[in-house]
Short mmCIF file of C-alpha atoms in Angstrom, two decimals:
data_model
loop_
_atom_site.label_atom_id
_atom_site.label_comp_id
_atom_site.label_asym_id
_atom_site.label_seq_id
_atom_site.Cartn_x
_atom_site.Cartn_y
_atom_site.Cartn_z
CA UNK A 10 -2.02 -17.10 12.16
CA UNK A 11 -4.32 -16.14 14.79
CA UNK A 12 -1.68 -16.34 17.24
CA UNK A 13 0.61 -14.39 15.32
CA UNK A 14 -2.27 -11.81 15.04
CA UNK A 15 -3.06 -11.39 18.74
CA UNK A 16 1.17 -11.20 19.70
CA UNK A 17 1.28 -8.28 16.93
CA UNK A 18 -1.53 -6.54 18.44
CA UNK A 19 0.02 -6.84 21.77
CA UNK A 20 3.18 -5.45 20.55
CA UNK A 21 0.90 -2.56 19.12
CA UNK A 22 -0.28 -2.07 22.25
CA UNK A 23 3.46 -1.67 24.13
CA UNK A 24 4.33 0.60 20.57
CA UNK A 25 1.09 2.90 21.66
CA UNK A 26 1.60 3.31 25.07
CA UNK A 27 5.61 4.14 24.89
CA UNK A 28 4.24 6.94 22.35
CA UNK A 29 1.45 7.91 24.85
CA UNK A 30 4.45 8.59 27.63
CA UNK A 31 6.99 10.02 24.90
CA UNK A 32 9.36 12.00 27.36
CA UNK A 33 10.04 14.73 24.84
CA UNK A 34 6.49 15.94 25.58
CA UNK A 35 4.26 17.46 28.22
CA UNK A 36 1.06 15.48 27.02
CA UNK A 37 -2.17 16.93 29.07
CA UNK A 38 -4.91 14.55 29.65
CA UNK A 39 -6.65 15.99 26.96
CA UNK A 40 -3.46 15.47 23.87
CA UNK A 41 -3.12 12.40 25.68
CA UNK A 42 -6.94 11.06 25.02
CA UNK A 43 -6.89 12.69 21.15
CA UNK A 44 -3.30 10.43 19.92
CA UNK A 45 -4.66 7.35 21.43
CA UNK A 46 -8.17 7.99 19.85
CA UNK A 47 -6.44 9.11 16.74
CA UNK A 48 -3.71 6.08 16.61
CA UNK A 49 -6.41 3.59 17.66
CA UNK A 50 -8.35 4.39 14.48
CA UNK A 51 -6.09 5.52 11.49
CA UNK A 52 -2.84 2.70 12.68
CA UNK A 53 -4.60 -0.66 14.06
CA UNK A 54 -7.71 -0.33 11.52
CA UNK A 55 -6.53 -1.93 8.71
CA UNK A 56 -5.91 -5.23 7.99
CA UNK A 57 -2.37 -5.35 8.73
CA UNK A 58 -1.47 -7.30 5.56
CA UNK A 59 1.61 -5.09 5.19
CA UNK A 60 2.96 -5.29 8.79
CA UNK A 61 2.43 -9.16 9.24
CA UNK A 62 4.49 -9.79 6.25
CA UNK A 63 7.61 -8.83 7.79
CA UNK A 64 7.38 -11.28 10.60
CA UNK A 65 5.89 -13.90 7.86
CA UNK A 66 9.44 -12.97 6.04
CA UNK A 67 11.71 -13.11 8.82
CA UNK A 68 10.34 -16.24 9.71
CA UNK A 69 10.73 -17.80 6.60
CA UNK A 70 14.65 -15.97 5.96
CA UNK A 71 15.28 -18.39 9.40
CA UNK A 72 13.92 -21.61 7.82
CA UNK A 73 12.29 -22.81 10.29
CA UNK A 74 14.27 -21.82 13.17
CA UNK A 75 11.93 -20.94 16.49
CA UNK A 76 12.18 -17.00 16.57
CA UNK A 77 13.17 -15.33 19.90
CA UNK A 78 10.89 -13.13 22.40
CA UNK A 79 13.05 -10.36 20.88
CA UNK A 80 13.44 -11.47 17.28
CA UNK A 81 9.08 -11.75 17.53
CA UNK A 82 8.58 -8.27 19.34
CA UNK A 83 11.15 -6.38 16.89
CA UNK A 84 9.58 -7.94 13.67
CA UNK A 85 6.16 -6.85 14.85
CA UNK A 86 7.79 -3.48 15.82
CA UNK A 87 9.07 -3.07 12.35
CA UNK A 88 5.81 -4.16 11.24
CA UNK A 89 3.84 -1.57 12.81
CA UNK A 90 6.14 0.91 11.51
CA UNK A 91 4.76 -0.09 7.79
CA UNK A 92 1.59 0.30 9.34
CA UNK A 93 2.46 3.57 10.94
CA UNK A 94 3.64 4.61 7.17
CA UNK A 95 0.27 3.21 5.74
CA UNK A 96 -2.20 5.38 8.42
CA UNK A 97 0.27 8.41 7.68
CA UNK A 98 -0.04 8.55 3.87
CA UNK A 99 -3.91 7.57 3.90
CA UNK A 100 -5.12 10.14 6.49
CA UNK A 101 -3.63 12.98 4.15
CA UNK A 102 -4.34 11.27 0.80
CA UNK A 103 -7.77 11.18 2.23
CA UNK A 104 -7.90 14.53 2.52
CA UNK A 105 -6.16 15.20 -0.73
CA UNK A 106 -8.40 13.16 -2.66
CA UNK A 107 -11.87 14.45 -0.96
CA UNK A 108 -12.76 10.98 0.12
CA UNK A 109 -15.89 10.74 2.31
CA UNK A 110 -15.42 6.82 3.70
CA UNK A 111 -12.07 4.73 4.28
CA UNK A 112 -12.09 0.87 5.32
CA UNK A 113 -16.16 1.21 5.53
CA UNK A 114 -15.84 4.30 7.98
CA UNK A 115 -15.74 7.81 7.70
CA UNK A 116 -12.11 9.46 6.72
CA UNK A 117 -10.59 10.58 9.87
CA UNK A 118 -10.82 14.35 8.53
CA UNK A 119 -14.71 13.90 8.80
CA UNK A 120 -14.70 12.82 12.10
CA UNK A 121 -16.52 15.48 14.28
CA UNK A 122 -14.33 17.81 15.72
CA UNK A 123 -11.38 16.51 13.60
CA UNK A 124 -11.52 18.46 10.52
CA UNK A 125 -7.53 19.72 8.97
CA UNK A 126 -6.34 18.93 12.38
CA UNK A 127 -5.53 15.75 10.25
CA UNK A 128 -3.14 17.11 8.83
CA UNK A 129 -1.35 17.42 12.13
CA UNK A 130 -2.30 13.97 12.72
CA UNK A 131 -0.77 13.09 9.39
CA UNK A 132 2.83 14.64 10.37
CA UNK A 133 2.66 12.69 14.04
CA UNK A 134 2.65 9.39 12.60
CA UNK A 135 5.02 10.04 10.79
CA UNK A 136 7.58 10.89 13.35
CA UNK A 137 5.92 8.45 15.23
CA UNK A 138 7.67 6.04 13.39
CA UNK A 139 11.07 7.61 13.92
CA UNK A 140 10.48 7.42 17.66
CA UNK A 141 9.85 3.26 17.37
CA UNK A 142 12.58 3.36 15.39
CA UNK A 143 15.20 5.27 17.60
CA UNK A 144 13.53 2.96 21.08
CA UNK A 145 14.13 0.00 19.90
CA UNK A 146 16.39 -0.62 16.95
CA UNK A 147 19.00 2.20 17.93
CA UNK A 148 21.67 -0.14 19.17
CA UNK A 149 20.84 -2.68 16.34
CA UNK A 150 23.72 -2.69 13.55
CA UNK A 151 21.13 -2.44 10.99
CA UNK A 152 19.68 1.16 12.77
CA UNK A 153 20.94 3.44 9.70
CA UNK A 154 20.50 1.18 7.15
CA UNK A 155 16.44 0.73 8.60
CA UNK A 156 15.99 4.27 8.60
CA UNK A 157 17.75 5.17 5.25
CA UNK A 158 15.25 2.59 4.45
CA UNK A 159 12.03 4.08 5.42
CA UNK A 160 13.24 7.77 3.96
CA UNK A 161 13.95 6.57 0.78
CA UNK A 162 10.55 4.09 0.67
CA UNK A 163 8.57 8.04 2.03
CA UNK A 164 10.30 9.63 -0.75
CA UNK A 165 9.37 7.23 -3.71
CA UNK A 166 5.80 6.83 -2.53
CA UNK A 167 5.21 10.83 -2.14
CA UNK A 168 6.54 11.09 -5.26
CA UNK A 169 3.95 8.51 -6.71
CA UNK A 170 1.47 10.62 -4.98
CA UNK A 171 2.22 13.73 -6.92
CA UNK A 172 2.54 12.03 -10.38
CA UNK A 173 -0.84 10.66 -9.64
CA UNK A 174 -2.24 14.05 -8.22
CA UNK A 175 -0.84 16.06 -11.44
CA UNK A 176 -2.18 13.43 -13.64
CA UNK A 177 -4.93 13.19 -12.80
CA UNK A 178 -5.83 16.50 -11.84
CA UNK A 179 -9.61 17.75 -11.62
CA UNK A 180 -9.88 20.53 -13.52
CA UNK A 181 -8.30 19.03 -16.92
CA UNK A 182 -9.74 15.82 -17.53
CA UNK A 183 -7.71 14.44 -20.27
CA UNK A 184 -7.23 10.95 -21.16
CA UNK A 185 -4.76 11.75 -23.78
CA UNK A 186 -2.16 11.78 -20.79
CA UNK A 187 -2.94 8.09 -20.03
CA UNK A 188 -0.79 5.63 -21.30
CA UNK A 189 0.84 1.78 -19.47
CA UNK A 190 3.73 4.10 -18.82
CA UNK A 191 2.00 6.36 -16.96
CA UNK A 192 0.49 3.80 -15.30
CA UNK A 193 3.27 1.99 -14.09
CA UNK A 194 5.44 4.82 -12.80
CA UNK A 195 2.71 6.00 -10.81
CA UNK A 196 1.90 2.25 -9.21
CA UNK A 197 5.42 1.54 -8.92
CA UNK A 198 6.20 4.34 -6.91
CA UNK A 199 2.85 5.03 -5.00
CA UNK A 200 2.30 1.46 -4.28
CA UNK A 201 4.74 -1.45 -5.31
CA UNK A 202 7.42 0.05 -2.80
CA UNK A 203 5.61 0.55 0.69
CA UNK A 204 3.95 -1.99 0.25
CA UNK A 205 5.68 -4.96 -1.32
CA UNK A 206 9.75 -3.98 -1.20
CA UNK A 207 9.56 -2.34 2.19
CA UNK A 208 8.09 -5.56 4.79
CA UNK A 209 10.59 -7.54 2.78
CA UNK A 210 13.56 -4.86 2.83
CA UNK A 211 12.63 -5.08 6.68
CA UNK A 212 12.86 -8.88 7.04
CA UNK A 213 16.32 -8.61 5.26
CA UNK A 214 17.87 -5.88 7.36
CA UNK A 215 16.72 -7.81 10.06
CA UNK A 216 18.51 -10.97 9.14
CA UNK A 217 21.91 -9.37 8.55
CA UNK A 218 21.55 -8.93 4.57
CA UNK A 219 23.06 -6.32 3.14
CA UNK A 220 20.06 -4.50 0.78
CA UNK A 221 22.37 -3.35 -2.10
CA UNK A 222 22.93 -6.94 -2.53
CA UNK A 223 19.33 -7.93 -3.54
CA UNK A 224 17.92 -5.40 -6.39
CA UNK A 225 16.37 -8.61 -7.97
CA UNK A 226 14.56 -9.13 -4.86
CA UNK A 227 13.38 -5.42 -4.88
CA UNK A 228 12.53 -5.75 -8.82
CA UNK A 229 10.76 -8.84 -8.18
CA UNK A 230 8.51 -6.57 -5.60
CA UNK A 231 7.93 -3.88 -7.89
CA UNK A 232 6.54 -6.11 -10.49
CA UNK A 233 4.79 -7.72 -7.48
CA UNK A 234 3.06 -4.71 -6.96
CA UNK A 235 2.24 -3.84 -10.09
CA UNK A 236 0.52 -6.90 -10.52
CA UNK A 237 -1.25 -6.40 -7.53
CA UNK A 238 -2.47 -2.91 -8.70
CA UNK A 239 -3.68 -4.23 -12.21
CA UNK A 240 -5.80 -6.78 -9.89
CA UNK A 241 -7.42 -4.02 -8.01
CA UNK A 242 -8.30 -1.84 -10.78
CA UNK A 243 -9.31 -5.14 -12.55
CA UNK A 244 -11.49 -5.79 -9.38
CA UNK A 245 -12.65 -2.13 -9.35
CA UNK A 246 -14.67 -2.61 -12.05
CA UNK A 247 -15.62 -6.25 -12.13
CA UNK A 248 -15.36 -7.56 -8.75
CA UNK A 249 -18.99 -7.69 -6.87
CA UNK A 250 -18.94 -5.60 -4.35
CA UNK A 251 -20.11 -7.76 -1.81
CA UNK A 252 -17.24 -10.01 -2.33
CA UNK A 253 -14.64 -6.87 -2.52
CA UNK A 254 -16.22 -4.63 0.53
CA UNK A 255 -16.32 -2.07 -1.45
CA UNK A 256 -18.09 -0.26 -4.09
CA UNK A 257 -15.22 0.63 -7.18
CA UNK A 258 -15.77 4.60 -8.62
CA UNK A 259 -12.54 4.32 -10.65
CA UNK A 260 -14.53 5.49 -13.70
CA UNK A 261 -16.02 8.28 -11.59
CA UNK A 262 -13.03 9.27 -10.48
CA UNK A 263 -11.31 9.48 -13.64
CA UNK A 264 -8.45 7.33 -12.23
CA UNK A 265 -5.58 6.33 -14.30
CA UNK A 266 -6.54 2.43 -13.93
CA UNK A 267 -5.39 0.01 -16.03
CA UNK A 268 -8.46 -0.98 -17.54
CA UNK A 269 -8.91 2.51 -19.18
CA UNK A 270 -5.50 2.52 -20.11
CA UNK A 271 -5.85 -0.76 -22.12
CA UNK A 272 -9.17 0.78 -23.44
CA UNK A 273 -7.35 3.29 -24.54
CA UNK A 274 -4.96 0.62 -26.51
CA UNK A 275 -7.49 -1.20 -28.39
CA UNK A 276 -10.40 1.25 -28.66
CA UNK A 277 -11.65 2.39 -32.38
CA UNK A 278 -11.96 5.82 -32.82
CA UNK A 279 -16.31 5.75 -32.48
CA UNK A 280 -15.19 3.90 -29.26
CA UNK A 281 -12.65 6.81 -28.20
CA UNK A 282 -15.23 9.01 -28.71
CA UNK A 283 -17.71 7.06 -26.21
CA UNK A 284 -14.74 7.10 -23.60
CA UNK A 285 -13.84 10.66 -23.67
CA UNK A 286 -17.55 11.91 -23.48
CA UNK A 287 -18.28 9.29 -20.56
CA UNK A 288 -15.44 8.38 -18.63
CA UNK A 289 -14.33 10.67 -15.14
CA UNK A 290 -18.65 11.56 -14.80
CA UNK A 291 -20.69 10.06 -11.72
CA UNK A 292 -23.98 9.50 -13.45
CA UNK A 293 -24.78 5.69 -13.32
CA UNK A 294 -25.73 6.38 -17.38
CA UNK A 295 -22.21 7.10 -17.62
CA UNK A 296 -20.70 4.63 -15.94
CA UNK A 297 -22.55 2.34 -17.49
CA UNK A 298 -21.64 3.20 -20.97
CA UNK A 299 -18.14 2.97 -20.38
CA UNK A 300 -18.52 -0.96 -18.22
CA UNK A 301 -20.36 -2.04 -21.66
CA UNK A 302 -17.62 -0.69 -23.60
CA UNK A 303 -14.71 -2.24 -21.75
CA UNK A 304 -16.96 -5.75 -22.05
CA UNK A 305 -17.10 -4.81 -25.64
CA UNK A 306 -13.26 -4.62 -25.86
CA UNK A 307 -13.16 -8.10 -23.84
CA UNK A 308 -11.04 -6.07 -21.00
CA UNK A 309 -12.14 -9.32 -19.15
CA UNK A 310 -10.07 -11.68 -21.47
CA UNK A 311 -7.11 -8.98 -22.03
CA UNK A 312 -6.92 -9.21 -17.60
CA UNK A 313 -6.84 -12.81 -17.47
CA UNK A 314 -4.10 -12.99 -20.12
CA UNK A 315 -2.14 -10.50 -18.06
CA UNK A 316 -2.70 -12.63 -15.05
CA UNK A 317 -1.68 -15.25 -16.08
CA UNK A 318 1.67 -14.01 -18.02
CA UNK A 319 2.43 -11.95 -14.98
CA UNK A 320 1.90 -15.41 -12.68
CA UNK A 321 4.91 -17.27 -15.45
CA UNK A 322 7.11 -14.61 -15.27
CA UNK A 323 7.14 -14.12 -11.45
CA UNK A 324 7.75 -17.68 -11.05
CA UNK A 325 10.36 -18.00 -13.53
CA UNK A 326 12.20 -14.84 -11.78
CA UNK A 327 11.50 -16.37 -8.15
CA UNK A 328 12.80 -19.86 -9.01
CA UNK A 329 16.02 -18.20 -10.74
CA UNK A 330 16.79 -17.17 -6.84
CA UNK A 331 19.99 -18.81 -5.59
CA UNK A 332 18.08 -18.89 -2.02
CA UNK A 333 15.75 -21.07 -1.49
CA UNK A 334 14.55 -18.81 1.90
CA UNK A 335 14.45 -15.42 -0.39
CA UNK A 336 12.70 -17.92 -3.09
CA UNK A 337 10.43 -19.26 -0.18
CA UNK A 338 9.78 -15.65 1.07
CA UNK A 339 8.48 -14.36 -2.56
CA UNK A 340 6.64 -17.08 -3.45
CA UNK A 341 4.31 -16.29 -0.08
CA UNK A 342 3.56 -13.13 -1.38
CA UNK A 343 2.75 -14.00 -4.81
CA UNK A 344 0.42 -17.04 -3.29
CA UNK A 345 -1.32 -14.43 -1.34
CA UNK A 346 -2.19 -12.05 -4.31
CA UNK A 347 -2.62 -14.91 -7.07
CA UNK A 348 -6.46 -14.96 -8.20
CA UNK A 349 -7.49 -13.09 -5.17
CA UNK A 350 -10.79 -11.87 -5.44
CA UNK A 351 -10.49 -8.59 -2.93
#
């Protein structure tokens, strides 16, 4: 894994520097210095979980076969492209959402001297990852079909966004408009796609598959991602945040987590009461009130019953594969997410 982790950061490296000398543009010194500064800290911050994946798929899609120089660099390539995606739609969702600190550092938009010219920043990696795309994979018979792919993964998650953003929206704080339903489309497109469907989408282009062939896959993903989501807002709340790196402010922010939503489900109408009046406030009183009200409801026991069906059912659908590579490929995702504690 280490090994895999240094060749992808070498192939970030080569990705960077082919950007840095893009002939389409008279870079100064000074553009020059402010993309690399700017790529090296919104692009190869995170933990790359995403962009491994695909060369973790494609590996497993050859069973076993010894990948090529090629076959390795354009797997990382793709990769970084997911990772390209990721910095793009968190340096403007940053911004969207106010946030003051992102992977335990300030939001690029605080950065001295940065400021909206994130928002800039935001529309370069963007293309950026039309430019990889176009370098390397042009000739590949799989070119359209990769970026169809990425368009229509953009699309679903900025759609996500905006059911979350009018959702959830500041200046009306109304739980009345939370329900599972809600819930789920907004996960399912904000999340489960980028960041489940598209590394293995990747891995299957990649391997000659044809993608209209394997909707189970994708649906598979989705509910992948889903339960994935349900874990984090699950973690939000009850996770220590020593263990999870972070401290969860779902309740302060009035997010449409699933541990409100089930709240919601099973709350009395005393208990309703106690939700509306606290829930969406930052005052630790408030906060508080509302954690001794979801361990009132035993939102504990109602997650681990969730887990747990959601662990069957994936199985069941994964072993139902015809391939044993696909089957092989899914259940390394759900291995990685299973139980997790951050």
């Amino acid at each position: 894994m280490a090994d895999l982790k240094s060749t992808f950061l070498d192939v970030y490296s080569i990705l960077k520097s082919d950007l840095l000398q893009d002939p389409s543009f008279e870079f100064t010194h000074e553009s020059r210095q402010w993309l690399e500064r700017m790529l090296d800290y919104n692009v190869r911050g995170g933990k790359l979980n995403r962009g491994l994946s695909v060369v973790d798929s494609y590996k497993l899609l050859k069973q076993g076969q010894d990948l090529t120089e090629k076959e390795t660099f354009l797997s990382c390539a793709l990769g970084w492209c997911i990772e390209w995606l990721q910095a793009y739609f968190l340096v403007l969702d940053d911004i969207m959402d106010n946030s003051v600190t992102r992977r335990g550092q300030p939001c690029w938009f605080r950065k001295p001297k940065v400021g909206m010219i994130a928002i800039n920043d935001g529309i370069l990696l963007r293309n950026h990852i039309h430019r990889i795309l176009k370098k390397h994979f042009r000739e590949m018979p799989y070119y359209v079909d990769l970026v169809d792919l990425f368009n229509e993964v953009e699309f679903q998650t900025a759609c996500g966004q905006m059911i979350d953003l009018i959702t959830t929206f500041d200046g009306e704080k109304d739980l009345s408009k939370y329900s599972l339903q809600i819930h789920r489309r907004i996960v399912q497109y904000k999340t489960a796609y980028y960041s489940f469907y598209l590394p293995v989408a990747c891995a299957l282009l990649m391997a000659g598959e044809n993608l209209e062939n394997h909707t189970d896959v994708k649906n598979v993903l989705v509910d992948m991602g889903i339960y994935f989501q349900v874990q984090d807002d699950y973690l939000d709340c009850f996770a220590d945040p020593e263990t999870l790196g972070k401290i969860g402010t779902d309740i302060e922010d009035f997010k449409c987590s699933w541990l409100v939503v089930k709240a919601l489900e099973r709350c009395n109408e005393e208990q309703t009461k106690i939700l509306y009046e606290n829930y969406g406030k930052a005052e630790p009183s408030n906060v508080a009130k509302v954690k001794a009200l979801y361990k009132e409801l035993d939102l504990e026991g109602a997650f681990m019953e969730y887990e747990k069906e959601s662990y069957e059912k994936l199985t069941k659908l994964i072993e139902a594969h015809q391939s044993k590579a696909i089957q092989a490929v899914l259940k390394s995702f759900l291995a990685k997410i299973y139980k997790r504690q951050k």
